[in-house]
Amino acid sequence: MKRTTTPSPRIALAMAGGGPLGAIYEIGALCALQESLNGIHFNRLQHYVGVSAGGFIAAGLANGITPMQLFGLFIEDRKRQTEAFDPAWLLQPAFAEFFSRSLLLPELLLRGAWNSTLGRKSLMRALERLSPSLPTGIFSNAQIDVELRRLFSRPGRSNDFRQLKNRLTLVATHLDSSTAVAFGRPGWDHIPISKAVQASAALPGLFPPVEIEGQHFVDGALIKTMHASIALDEGVDLMLCLNPLVPFDASDPVLSSESATPWAAPEPIPRIADGGLPAVLSQTFRSLIHSRLLLGLKSYEQAYPNTDIVLIEPDHRDPELYLANTFSYSQRRHLAEHAYQQTRQLLRSRQNLAGKLHYHGITLNHAALDDERRHLCPPRRPAARVGRALTKLHHLMDDLTQIIQSPERQGRTTW
């Protein structure tokens, strides 16, 4: 165990991506960590590193937005919020990309016709020349820049890396060179935070590359899953890592009966292949990025022996996050609650984790962890809804009684 030698430990937080699902998990986990750990404040860390969806969370924390406020922004019903970030914005078709690519089609068709006839090229070679007319992404994530720019323009917040109190690094991939670019570091700190988040979250095929100063950028996870080494290189005592996507172990699904809780999934998944192509692709993607993450963490332990590294991630046997519909508000609340309770369970069960945190002045809040009544999303009480319905019915009956008993009404009544 490495003991910190500074009175105030240097703590960094790195968050991987995972789309809306990843953001929901990270918010739920952060809410549990903030209330369950004494001696740490997640808006006052030395360095925040974010990739893809994790970049949105990191930028919010660095701007002083608390985990509970992030919950209100991203997960609660936006009709009740003065400011909110709706993941449904990410489903807007990339019309600008479709239009600009379609303008190339007439010239490419003429070239293809020439090559397949007079040019004596094969038909397949001619069709290959049409590829520049295909869109580079299906959906537009331009709204990320718009909404985050508005969110970070509020008093006390900033859309400028250089004006933040703590370090913030958002990683994207430079498409033409396939190299990682750390927005927020010297040379890239003049780029607006909102634009950096958009670039870091531009998953190829799903979203078009984001153009910044004539260069194109895509999802930062193409190079590394988490990029925690950016903070480690600057020297930290404790490196906290949040990873929302893990491969699902369908051979031993759902937690054992001894550890089952009301928030655990009620049904196991028999086999991944039963879910068809989407399930197989999801499992493949999760396995690739997670195996790369584990290799990276092992190398970090050797390269940075004076830093304690803590990884927080979902249970591999838990199907709840694997079968999620993140575009439903009610489902998002349920998933956030699930991540919240699962993280609380992790803190209670992993004694070695508590010991590692203790060396850095962080202790468990046992009163909060042992309180089984704690919820991130208080369960909706059917009785309350029934009571409201009965109250409305009572008022309606009073109104009808007054109408029936009114003199004018009685004068017109016939039997």
Short mmCIF file of C-alpha atoms in Angstrom, two decimals:
data_model
loop_
_atom_site.label_atom_id
_atom_site.label_comp_id
_atom_site.label_asym_id
_atom_site.label_seq_id
_atom_site.Cartn_x
_atom_site.Cartn_y
_atom_site.Cartn_z
CA MET A 1 0.00 0.00 0.00
CA LYS A 2 1.37 3.42 -0.95
CA ARG A 3 1.14 6.11 1.71
CA THR A 4 0.67 9.67 0.62
CA THR A 5 3.33 12.07 1.85
CA THR A 6 1.32 15.27 1.39
CA PRO A 7 -1.17 16.62 3.96
CA SER A 8 -3.73 17.20 1.21
CA PRO A 9 -3.72 14.26 -1.21
CA ARG A 10 -3.73 15.00 -4.90
CA ILE A 11 -6.79 13.23 -6.29
CA ALA A 12 -7.76 12.87 -9.95
CA LEU A 13 -10.83 11.42 -11.60
CA ALA A 14 -10.92 9.72 -15.01
CA MET A 15 -14.21 8.74 -16.65
CA ALA A 16 -14.65 6.53 -19.68
CA GLY A 17 -17.41 6.80 -22.25
CA GLY A 18 -20.44 4.68 -22.97
CA GLY A 19 -23.09 6.91 -24.52
CA PRO A 20 -26.17 7.96 -22.53
CA LEU A 21 -26.02 4.68 -20.60
CA GLY A 22 -22.47 5.43 -19.51
CA ALA A 23 -23.38 8.92 -18.36
CA ILE A 24 -26.33 7.59 -16.33
CA TYR A 25 -24.16 5.00 -14.61
CA GLU A 26 -21.42 7.51 -13.82
CA ILE A 27 -23.89 10.02 -12.38
CA GLY A 28 -25.54 7.40 -10.17
CA ALA A 29 -22.16 6.11 -9.01
CA LEU A 30 -20.87 9.62 -8.30
CA CYS A 31 -23.95 10.45 -6.22
CA ALA A 32 -23.32 7.35 -4.12
CA LEU A 33 -19.61 8.11 -3.76
CA GLN A 34 -20.18 11.73 -2.77
CA GLU A 35 -22.57 10.90 0.06
CA SER A 36 -20.76 7.74 1.18
CA LEU A 37 -17.19 9.02 1.38
CA ASN A 38 -15.90 11.50 3.95
CA GLY A 39 -12.88 13.58 3.07
CA ILE A 40 -13.45 14.03 -0.65
CA HIS A 41 -15.42 16.58 -2.66
CA PHE A 42 -15.97 15.73 -6.30
CA ASN A 43 -16.02 19.37 -7.37
CA ARG A 44 -12.60 20.06 -5.84
CA LEU A 45 -10.34 17.42 -7.33
CA GLN A 46 -6.98 18.28 -8.83
CA HIS A 47 -7.62 16.90 -12.31
CA TYR A 48 -10.60 15.65 -14.33
CA VAL A 49 -10.10 13.51 -17.43
CA GLY A 50 -13.10 12.68 -19.60
CA VAL A 51 -13.63 10.64 -22.74
CA SER A 52 -16.83 10.62 -24.81
CA ALA A 53 -19.87 10.61 -22.46
CA GLY A 54 -17.46 10.79 -19.54
CA GLY A 55 -16.33 14.14 -20.93
CA PHE A 56 -19.76 15.63 -20.30
CA ILE A 57 -19.64 14.52 -16.66
CA ALA A 58 -16.04 15.68 -16.19
CA ALA A 59 -16.79 19.10 -17.67
CA GLY A 60 -19.79 19.48 -15.38
CA LEU A 61 -17.84 18.55 -12.25
CA ALA A 62 -14.98 20.89 -13.16
CA ASN A 63 -17.56 23.66 -13.56
CA GLY A 64 -18.81 23.17 -10.01
CA ILE A 65 -21.93 21.20 -10.93
CA THR A 66 -22.45 18.63 -8.18
CA PRO A 67 -23.32 14.98 -8.86
CA MET A 68 -26.88 15.60 -7.65
CA GLN A 69 -27.19 18.60 -9.95
CA LEU A 70 -25.94 16.44 -12.83
CA PHE A 71 -28.66 13.98 -11.92
CA GLY A 72 -31.23 16.75 -12.26
CA LEU A 73 -29.76 17.92 -15.57
CA PHE A 74 -29.40 14.58 -17.30
CA ILE A 75 -31.87 12.19 -15.75
CA GLU A 76 -34.84 13.97 -14.20
CA ASP A 77 -37.83 14.89 -16.35
CA ARG A 78 -36.68 18.01 -18.21
CA LYS A 79 -40.20 19.46 -18.09
CA ARG A 80 -39.58 20.11 -14.41
CA GLN A 81 -36.13 21.64 -14.90
CA THR A 82 -35.08 25.15 -15.86
CA GLU A 83 -31.99 23.64 -17.50
CA ALA A 84 -31.55 20.08 -18.71
CA PHE A 85 -29.60 17.92 -21.13
CA ASP A 86 -31.84 15.58 -23.08
CA PRO A 87 -30.13 12.53 -24.68
CA ALA A 88 -32.92 12.50 -27.28
CA TRP A 89 -31.07 15.42 -28.92
CA LEU A 90 -28.51 12.85 -30.05
CA LEU A 91 -31.12 11.15 -32.26
CA GLN A 92 -31.53 14.09 -34.63
CA PRO A 93 -30.57 13.04 -38.19
CA ALA A 94 -27.41 14.62 -39.59
CA PHE A 95 -29.25 16.51 -42.33
CA ALA A 96 -26.32 18.82 -43.06
CA GLU A 97 -24.06 15.82 -43.60
CA PHE A 98 -26.64 14.11 -45.82
CA PHE A 99 -27.05 17.23 -47.95
CA SER A 100 -23.36 18.02 -48.37
CA ARG A 101 -22.59 14.43 -49.37
CA SER A 102 -25.50 14.28 -51.81
CA LEU A 103 -24.02 17.24 -53.71
CA LEU A 104 -21.08 15.02 -54.63
CA LEU A 105 -23.24 12.30 -56.12
CA PRO A 106 -23.89 13.68 -59.68
CA GLU A 107 -20.19 14.16 -60.44
CA LEU A 108 -19.29 10.79 -58.91
CA LEU A 109 -22.00 9.06 -60.96
CA LEU A 110 -20.63 10.57 -64.15
CA ARG A 111 -17.11 9.46 -63.26
CA GLY A 112 -18.36 5.99 -62.42
CA ALA A 113 -20.26 5.71 -65.71
CA TRP A 114 -17.16 6.85 -67.63
CA ASN A 115 -14.87 4.39 -65.87
CA SER A 116 -17.25 1.45 -66.33
CA THR A 117 -17.72 2.08 -70.06
CA LEU A 118 -15.09 4.10 -71.90
CA GLY A 119 -12.60 3.78 -69.08
CA ARG A 120 -12.98 -0.03 -69.18
CA LYS A 121 -12.98 -0.37 -65.41
CA SER A 122 -14.89 -3.09 -63.61
CA LEU A 123 -18.33 -2.26 -62.25
CA MET A 124 -17.13 -2.80 -58.66
CA ARG A 125 -14.26 -0.33 -59.14
CA ALA A 126 -16.74 2.17 -60.55
CA LEU A 127 -19.06 1.74 -57.57
CA GLU A 128 -16.17 2.22 -55.18
CA ARG A 129 -15.78 5.74 -56.51
CA LEU A 130 -19.24 6.55 -55.12
CA SER A 131 -18.10 6.05 -51.50
CA PRO A 132 -17.35 9.78 -50.89
CA SER A 133 -21.07 10.45 -51.30
CA LEU A 134 -21.94 8.25 -48.30
CA PRO A 135 -22.59 10.15 -45.04
CA THR A 136 -19.94 9.78 -42.34
CA GLY A 137 -22.57 9.66 -39.61
CA ILE A 138 -26.26 8.99 -39.16
CA PHE A 139 -27.07 11.39 -36.34
CA SER A 140 -25.91 14.89 -35.50
CA ASN A 141 -24.31 15.67 -32.16
CA ALA A 142 -24.04 19.40 -32.86
CA GLN A 143 -26.64 20.03 -30.17
CA ILE A 144 -24.07 18.97 -27.57
CA ASP A 145 -22.02 22.07 -28.35
CA VAL A 146 -25.11 24.30 -28.37
CA GLU A 147 -26.58 23.08 -25.08
CA LEU A 148 -23.32 22.84 -23.15
CA ARG A 149 -22.30 26.31 -24.33
CA ARG A 150 -25.56 27.58 -22.86
CA LEU A 151 -25.12 25.53 -19.68
CA PHE A 152 -21.56 26.71 -19.05
CA SER A 153 -22.44 30.34 -19.70
CA ARG A 154 -24.33 30.54 -16.40
CA PRO A 155 -22.78 32.61 -13.56
CA GLY A 156 -19.95 30.80 -11.80
CA ARG A 157 -19.31 28.52 -14.76
CA SER A 158 -17.05 28.78 -17.79
CA ASN A 159 -16.77 27.30 -21.27
CA ASP A 160 -13.05 28.16 -21.27
CA PHE A 161 -10.55 25.57 -20.02
CA ARG A 162 -8.19 28.35 -18.92
CA GLN A 163 -10.71 29.91 -16.54
CA LEU A 164 -11.47 26.76 -14.54
CA LYS A 165 -10.14 26.43 -11.00
CA ASN A 166 -9.04 22.82 -11.56
CA ARG A 167 -7.54 20.97 -14.49
CA LEU A 168 -9.91 19.53 -17.07
CA THR A 169 -8.79 17.38 -19.99
CA LEU A 170 -11.15 16.05 -22.66
CA VAL A 171 -9.68 13.55 -25.10
CA ALA A 172 -10.63 13.13 -28.75
CA THR A 173 -8.97 11.33 -31.66
CA HIS A 174 -7.47 13.27 -34.54
CA LEU A 175 -8.97 11.42 -37.48
CA ASP A 176 -6.27 12.00 -40.11
CA SER A 177 -3.36 10.95 -37.90
CA SER A 178 -5.18 8.58 -35.50
CA THR A 179 -3.55 10.27 -32.51
CA ALA A 180 -5.07 11.36 -29.21
CA VAL A 181 -5.61 15.08 -28.70
CA ALA A 182 -5.97 16.37 -25.14
CA PHE A 183 -8.25 19.39 -25.22
CA GLY A 184 -7.49 21.57 -22.23
CA ARG A 185 -3.73 21.04 -22.38
CA PRO A 186 -1.40 23.77 -23.76
CA GLY A 187 -1.99 24.28 -27.46
CA TRP A 188 -5.57 23.01 -27.24
CA ASP A 189 -6.86 24.92 -24.22
CA HIS A 190 -8.35 27.71 -26.37
CA ILE A 191 -10.98 25.37 -27.81
CA PRO A 192 -14.37 25.81 -26.07
CA ILE A 193 -15.16 23.07 -23.59
CA SER A 194 -18.52 22.41 -25.26
CA LYS A 195 -16.87 21.84 -28.64
CA ALA A 196 -14.27 19.53 -27.07
CA VAL A 197 -17.05 17.43 -25.48
CA GLN A 198 -18.77 17.19 -28.86
CA ALA A 199 -15.56 16.03 -30.54
CA SER A 200 -14.73 13.53 -27.81
CA ALA A 201 -18.21 11.97 -28.12
CA ALA A 202 -18.30 11.70 -31.94
CA LEU A 203 -18.49 7.91 -32.26
CA PRO A 204 -17.55 7.04 -35.88
CA GLY A 205 -20.44 5.81 -37.98
CA LEU A 206 -23.00 7.13 -35.53
CA PHE A 207 -21.93 10.79 -35.62
CA PRO A 208 -19.96 12.69 -38.28
CA PRO A 209 -16.42 13.80 -37.38
CA VAL A 210 -16.35 17.19 -35.67
CA GLU A 211 -14.39 19.86 -37.52
CA ILE A 212 -12.25 22.16 -35.37
CA GLU A 213 -9.93 24.68 -37.01
CA GLY A 214 -9.97 22.74 -40.27
CA GLN A 215 -9.18 19.39 -38.64
CA HIS A 216 -11.52 16.47 -37.95
CA PHE A 217 -11.94 14.70 -34.62
CA VAL A 218 -13.83 11.62 -33.45
CA ASP A 219 -14.40 9.69 -30.22
CA GLY A 220 -11.40 9.67 -27.88
CA ALA A 221 -11.98 6.02 -26.96
CA LEU A 222 -10.52 4.89 -30.28
CA ILE A 223 -7.01 5.18 -28.85
CA LYS A 224 -7.55 4.40 -25.16
CA THR A 225 -10.58 3.59 -23.05
CA MET A 226 -9.92 6.08 -20.27
CA HIS A 227 -6.69 8.11 -20.83
CA ALA A 228 -6.00 8.25 -17.09
CA SER A 229 -2.28 8.53 -17.86
CA ILE A 230 -2.79 12.22 -18.67
CA ALA A 231 -3.43 12.91 -14.98
CA LEU A 232 -0.96 10.30 -13.77
CA ASP A 233 1.85 11.95 -15.73
CA GLU A 234 1.33 15.15 -13.75
CA GLY A 235 1.56 13.33 -10.43
CA VAL A 236 -1.39 12.32 -8.26
CA ASP A 237 -1.68 10.32 -5.07
CA LEU A 238 -5.06 8.74 -5.79
CA MET A 239 -6.48 8.02 -9.23
CA LEU A 240 -10.23 7.28 -9.28
CA CYS A 241 -11.48 5.65 -12.47
CA LEU A 242 -15.13 5.21 -13.48
CA ASN A 243 -15.90 2.75 -16.27
CA PRO A 244 -19.58 2.20 -17.14
CA LEU A 245 -19.31 -0.54 -19.79
CA VAL A 246 -18.30 -4.10 -18.95
CA PRO A 247 -18.93 -7.35 -20.84
CA PHE A 248 -21.89 -9.22 -19.44
CA ASP A 249 -21.30 -12.67 -17.94
CA ALA A 250 -24.42 -14.55 -19.10
CA SER A 251 -23.00 -17.84 -17.84
CA ASP A 252 -23.55 -16.69 -14.26
CA PRO A 253 -26.15 -13.90 -14.50
CA VAL A 254 -27.93 -12.10 -11.76
CA LEU A 255 -26.60 -11.98 -8.30
CA SER A 256 -26.92 -14.94 -6.00
CA SER A 257 -29.99 -15.21 -3.80
CA GLU A 258 -27.91 -14.14 -0.81
CA SER A 259 -26.99 -10.83 -2.44
CA ALA A 260 -30.18 -10.23 -4.34
CA THR A 261 -31.77 -6.85 -3.76
CA PRO A 262 -35.01 -5.17 -4.85
CA TRP A 263 -33.09 -3.30 -7.55
CA ALA A 264 -31.56 -6.43 -9.10
CA ALA A 265 -32.91 -7.67 -12.43
CA PRO A 266 -35.65 -10.28 -11.94
CA GLU A 267 -34.78 -12.48 -14.92
CA PRO A 268 -31.45 -13.87 -16.13
CA ILE A 269 -30.33 -13.73 -19.77
CA PRO A 270 -29.98 -17.30 -21.06
CA ARG A 271 -27.40 -16.68 -23.83
CA ILE A 272 -25.97 -13.60 -25.53
CA ALA A 273 -26.72 -15.01 -29.00
CA ASP A 274 -30.43 -15.14 -28.14
CA GLY A 275 -30.43 -11.35 -28.35
CA GLY A 276 -29.46 -11.40 -32.03
CA LEU A 277 -26.93 -9.20 -33.80
CA PRO A 278 -27.27 -6.13 -31.51
CA ALA A 279 -26.52 -8.22 -28.41
CA VAL A 280 -23.54 -9.92 -30.06
CA LEU A 281 -22.10 -6.61 -31.27
CA SER A 282 -22.65 -5.00 -27.86
CA GLN A 283 -20.87 -7.86 -26.09
CA THR A 284 -18.01 -7.72 -28.61
CA PHE A 285 -17.57 -3.97 -28.22
CA ARG A 286 -17.70 -4.15 -24.43
CA SER A 287 -15.18 -7.00 -24.35
CA LEU A 288 -12.72 -5.16 -26.58
CA ILE A 289 -12.73 -1.89 -24.68
CA HIS A 290 -12.74 -3.57 -21.27
CA SER A 291 -9.81 -5.87 -22.01
CA ARG A 292 -7.88 -2.83 -23.24
CA LEU A 293 -8.80 -1.00 -20.04
CA LEU A 294 -7.52 -3.80 -17.82
CA LEU A 295 -4.23 -3.94 -19.72
CA GLY A 296 -3.90 -0.19 -19.31
CA LEU A 297 -4.53 -0.37 -15.57
CA LYS A 298 -1.86 -3.05 -15.15
CA SER A 299 0.65 -0.89 -16.99
CA TYR A 300 -0.34 2.11 -14.83
CA GLU A 301 0.40 0.16 -11.65
CA GLN A 302 3.92 -0.54 -12.88
CA ALA A 303 4.58 2.91 -14.36
CA TYR A 304 3.16 4.87 -11.40
CA PRO A 305 4.03 2.86 -8.26
CA ASN A 306 3.45 5.83 -5.95
CA THR A 307 -0.18 6.27 -7.01
CA ASP A 308 -3.13 4.26 -5.75
CA ILE A 309 -5.58 3.46 -8.55
CA VAL A 310 -9.24 2.64 -7.77
CA LEU A 311 -11.59 1.34 -10.47
CA ILE A 312 -15.37 1.64 -10.05
CA GLU A 313 -17.49 -0.26 -12.57
CA PRO A 314 -20.69 -2.34 -12.79
CA ASP A 315 -20.97 -5.97 -11.78
CA HIS A 316 -20.25 -8.26 -14.76
CA ARG A 317 -23.09 -10.57 -13.71
CA ASP A 318 -25.71 -7.85 -13.56
CA PRO A 319 -27.95 -7.68 -16.67
CA GLU A 320 -29.70 -4.46 -15.63
CA LEU A 321 -27.39 -2.06 -17.46
CA TYR A 322 -26.99 -4.47 -20.37
CA LEU A 323 -30.70 -4.44 -21.20
CA ALA A 324 -31.25 -0.73 -20.76
CA ASN A 325 -33.39 1.73 -22.72
CA THR A 326 -31.68 5.01 -21.91
CA PHE A 327 -34.05 7.21 -23.91
CA SER A 328 -36.96 6.65 -21.51
CA TYR A 329 -37.10 9.06 -18.57
CA SER A 330 -38.60 6.46 -16.25
CA GLN A 331 -35.96 3.93 -17.31
CA ARG A 332 -33.19 6.47 -16.83
CA ARG A 333 -34.33 7.12 -13.28
CA HIS A 334 -34.39 3.38 -12.62
CA LEU A 335 -30.89 2.90 -14.06
CA ALA A 336 -29.48 5.79 -12.06
CA GLU A 337 -30.98 4.31 -8.90
CA HIS A 338 -29.51 0.96 -9.85
CA ALA A 339 -26.02 2.41 -10.32
CA TYR A 340 -26.37 4.31 -7.06
CA GLN A 341 -27.34 1.23 -5.05
CA GLN A 342 -24.78 -0.98 -6.77
CA THR A 343 -21.98 1.46 -5.91
CA ARG A 344 -23.15 1.59 -2.28
CA GLN A 345 -23.03 -2.21 -2.20
CA LEU A 346 -19.52 -2.17 -3.67
CA LEU A 347 -18.30 0.21 -0.96
CA ARG A 348 -19.81 -2.00 1.75
CA SER A 349 -18.36 -5.24 0.41
CA ARG A 350 -14.83 -4.32 -0.66
CA GLN A 351 -12.83 -3.92 2.53
CA ASN A 352 -9.58 -3.55 0.59
CA LEU A 353 -11.08 -0.52 -1.15
CA ALA A 354 -11.91 1.10 2.18
CA GLY A 355 -8.37 0.50 3.36
CA LYS A 356 -6.85 2.01 0.23
CA LEU A 357 -9.01 5.13 0.52
CA HIS A 358 -8.19 5.48 4.21
CA TYR A 359 -4.52 6.09 3.45
CA HIS A 360 -5.57 9.24 1.62
CA GLY A 361 -7.75 10.59 4.39
CA ILE A 362 -11.00 9.27 2.90
CA THR A 363 -13.29 7.27 5.17
CA LEU A 364 -16.61 5.54 4.69
CA ASN A 365 -19.76 7.25 5.89
CA HIS A 366 -21.22 4.18 7.56
CA ALA A 367 -24.36 6.00 8.65
CA ALA A 368 -25.20 6.67 5.01
CA LEU A 369 -24.08 3.27 3.72
CA ASP A 370 -26.01 1.32 6.34
CA ASP A 371 -29.22 3.28 5.84
CA GLU A 372 -31.34 0.97 3.68
CA ARG A 373 -33.96 3.68 3.23
CA ARG A 374 -31.64 5.86 1.15
CA HIS A 375 -32.55 6.28 -2.50
CA LEU A 376 -31.27 8.46 -5.30
CA CYS A 377 -34.70 8.30 -6.93
CA PRO A 378 -37.33 7.85 -4.23
CA PRO A 379 -39.76 5.13 -5.35
CA ARG A 380 -43.07 6.47 -6.48
CA ARG A 381 -45.74 5.63 -3.94
CA PRO A 382 -48.91 4.21 -5.47
CA ALA A 383 -50.80 5.15 -2.34
CA ALA A 384 -49.98 8.79 -2.88
CA ARG A 385 -51.27 8.64 -6.44
CA VAL A 386 -54.45 6.95 -5.28
CA GLY A 387 -54.88 9.61 -2.60
CA ARG A 388 -54.54 12.40 -5.17
CA ALA A 389 -57.03 10.67 -7.43
CA LEU A 390 -59.54 10.34 -4.59
CA THR A 391 -59.08 14.00 -3.72
CA LYS A 392 -59.79 15.02 -7.31
CA LEU A 393 -62.85 12.74 -7.34
CA HIS A 394 -64.06 14.30 -4.08
CA HIS A 395 -63.74 17.81 -5.54
CA LEU A 396 -65.56 16.71 -8.68
CA MET A 397 -68.45 15.27 -6.65
CA ASP A 398 -68.69 18.54 -4.68
CA ASP A 399 -68.89 20.49 -7.93
CA LEU A 400 -71.62 18.22 -9.29
CA THR A 401 -73.59 18.51 -6.05
CA GLN A 402 -73.47 22.30 -6.21
CA ILE A 403 -74.65 22.26 -9.82
CA ILE A 404 -77.54 19.92 -9.07
CA GLN A 405 -78.63 21.88 -6.00
CA SER A 406 -78.40 25.33 -7.60
CA PRO A 407 -81.83 27.14 -7.86
CA GLU A 408 -81.53 27.64 -11.60
CA ARG A 409 -80.81 23.97 -12.14
CA GLN A 410 -83.62 22.87 -9.84
CA GLY A 411 -86.10 25.07 -11.72
CA ARG A 412 -85.39 23.27 -14.99
CA THR A 413 -85.30 19.77 -13.63
CA THR A 414 -88.13 17.48 -14.80
CA TRP A 415 -88.95 13.98 -13.56
#
